[in-house]
Tab-separated table of C-alpha atoms in Angstrom:
chain	number	residue	atom	x	y	z
A	18	GLU	CA	103.255	67.338	81.109
A	19	ASP	CA	100.190	64.789	80.970
A	20	GLU	CA	100.060	62.370	84.976
A	21	HIS	CA	98.100	59.834	85.925
A	22	GLU	CA	97.383	58.309	88.957
A	23	HIS	CA	95.049	55.276	89.226
A	24	HIS	CA	93.363	54.358	92.075
A	25	HIS	CA	91.049	50.710	91.705
A	26	HIS	CA	88.136	49.732	94.309
A	27	HIS	CA	86.307	46.899	92.456
A	28	HIS	CA	84.021	45.583	95.401
A	29	ASP	CA	81.818	42.535	93.024
A	30	GLY	CA	79.190	42.491	96.031
A	31	GLU	CA	81.344	40.186	98.210
A	32	GLU	CA	80.487	39.849	101.662
A	33	CYS	CA	82.874	39.427	103.954
A	34	ASP	CA	83.231	35.570	105.460
A	35	ASP	CA	83.910	36.555	109.211
A	36	GLU	CA	81.676	35.289	110.568
A	37	ASN	CA	82.908	37.435	114.054
A	38	CYS	CA	82.252	40.261	112.030
A	39	SER	CA	79.580	43.673	110.841
A	40	CYS	CA	81.308	45.342	108.019
A	41	HIS	CA	79.585	43.593	105.604
A	42	HIS	CA	82.381	43.533	102.717
A	43	HIS	CA	84.844	41.402	102.074
A	44	HIS	CA	88.332	41.033	103.762
A	45	ASP	CA	90.702	39.351	99.922
A	46	HIS	CA	91.444	42.459	98.860
A	47	ASP	CA	92.739	41.587	95.245
A	48	ALA	CA	96.528	44.077	94.768
A	49	ASP	CA	94.337	46.378	92.307
A	50	GLU	CA	92.367	47.714	95.544
A	51	VAL	CA	95.443	47.774	97.517
A	52	PHE	CA	98.389	49.660	96.431
A	53	GLN	CA	98.264	53.382	93.532
A	54	SER	CA	99.867	53.833	90.344
A	55	VAL	CA	101.594	57.047	89.906
A	56	GLY	CA	102.618	57.852	86.174
A	57	ILE	CA	103.872	60.999	84.894
A	58	GLU	CA	105.383	62.512	81.854
A	59	THR	CA	107.848	65.064	81.681
A	60	PRO	CA	110.533	66.575	79.260
A	61	LYS	CA	112.351	67.448	82.931
A	62	LYS	CA	116.137	66.946	82.820
A	63	PHE	CA	117.693	64.723	85.477
A	64	ASP	CA	121.896	64.733	86.564
A	65	GLU	CA	122.356	61.013	87.721
A	66	ALA	CA	123.680	62.268	91.193
A	67	LYS	CA	120.110	63.947	91.786
A	68	LEU	CA	118.167	60.563	90.443
A	69	ASP	CA	120.205	59.162	92.584
A	70	SER	CA	119.470	60.957	95.189
A	71	ILE	CA	114.988	60.480	94.596
A	72	LEU	CA	115.911	57.028	94.173
A	73	LYS	CA	117.907	56.071	97.683
A	74	VAL	CA	115.265	58.182	99.647
A	75	LEU	CA	111.938	55.688	97.010
A	76	SER	CA	113.998	52.722	98.659
A	77	GLU	CA	114.899	52.774	101.754
A	78	SER	CA	114.024	55.866	103.284
A	79	TYR	CA	110.635	56.788	102.110
A	80	ASP	CA	107.939	58.922	104.605
A	81	LYS	CA	105.170	59.167	102.261
A	82	GLY	CA	103.479	55.319	101.158
A	83	THR	CA	105.620	51.928	100.712
A	84	VAL	CA	107.228	52.027	97.381
A	85	LEU	CA	107.305	48.634	95.862
A	86	ARG	CA	108.186	49.400	91.905
A	87	ALA	CA	109.326	52.305	90.310
A	88	LYS	CA	110.916	52.561	86.558
A	89	GLY	CA	111.472	55.346	84.490
A	90	VAL	CA	113.237	56.886	81.354
A	91	ILE	CA	114.430	60.199	81.536
A	92	GLN	CA	117.063	62.743	79.763
A	93	ASN	CA	120.146	63.542	81.629
A	94	PRO	CA	120.958	67.897	80.974
A	95	ALA	CA	123.386	66.674	78.095
A	96	GLY	CA	120.541	64.552	76.156
A	97	GLU	CA	121.559	61.575	76.983
A	98	TRP	CA	118.641	58.675	77.973
A	99	ILE	CA	119.070	57.437	81.608
A	100	GLU	CA	116.273	53.892	82.730
A	101	PHE	CA	115.630	53.280	86.142
A	102	ASP	CA	114.352	50.255	87.479
A	103	LEU	CA	113.586	50.109	91.896
A	104	THR	CA	112.357	47.678	94.360
A	105	PRO	CA	112.322	47.462	98.045
A	106	GLY	CA	115.824	48.671	98.989
A	107	GLU	CA	117.657	48.321	95.499
A	108	TYR	CA	117.804	50.437	92.639
A	109	GLU	CA	119.560	50.835	88.774
A	110	ILE	CA	120.351	53.669	86.932
A	111	ARG	CA	121.944	52.713	83.054
A	112	LYS	CA	121.897	54.407	79.723
A	113	GLY	CA	118.388	54.000	77.451
A	114	ALA	CA	117.148	53.991	74.096
A	115	ALA	CA	115.456	57.396	73.127
A	116	ASP	CA	112.108	57.703	74.274
A	117	VAL	CA	109.812	60.847	72.832
A	118	THR	CA	109.621	62.149	76.342
A	119	GLY	CA	110.566	61.404	79.715
A	120	LYS	CA	107.891	58.614	81.332
A	121	ILE	CA	108.229	57.823	85.156
A	122	VAL	CA	105.728	55.164	86.947
A	123	VAL	CA	105.772	54.649	90.901
A	124	ILE	CA	103.920	51.546	92.262
A	125	GLY	CA	103.228	51.059	95.513
A	126	ALA	CA	101.224	51.481	98.418
A	127	GLY	CA	99.659	54.851	100.405
A	128	ILE	CA	101.575	57.041	97.740
A	129	HIS	CA	99.694	60.260	96.433
A	130	ARG	CA	100.722	61.817	93.406
A	131	LYS	CA	101.272	65.308	94.769
A	132	ASP	CA	104.113	63.692	97.344
A	133	ILE	CA	106.287	61.938	93.843
A	134	LYS	CA	105.933	65.159	91.937
A	135	GLU	CA	107.349	66.594	95.220
A	136	LEU	CA	110.296	64.385	94.810
A	137	PHE	CA	111.211	65.010	91.652
A	138	GLU	CA	110.848	68.151	91.821
A	139	LEU	CA	108.083	68.591	88.831
């Protein structure tokens, strides 16, 4: 199973332009400085009830960070492919096209691969 976690911190030598601040860095943060992306490939099969409960947590009450977007394609126990899409407060599960292996991507602030893997029981 391949795992990917991306953190990007780019400082182009820009300094803070707040005259009352002595931090010596800029306060304009690009999206890639604020958000994390966790990507996981997995052959694990998920039944729709379990997937529904995981997505409910991520969309409504995830206490380990803020999830802004999640999507994936995974197999159910019958070998059928299921796609899911999630944004804050809502998600959709639908039949999907076949893929080589299951893929899950979660994007947010303050999220960590370890916590996402625990939630998906990977």
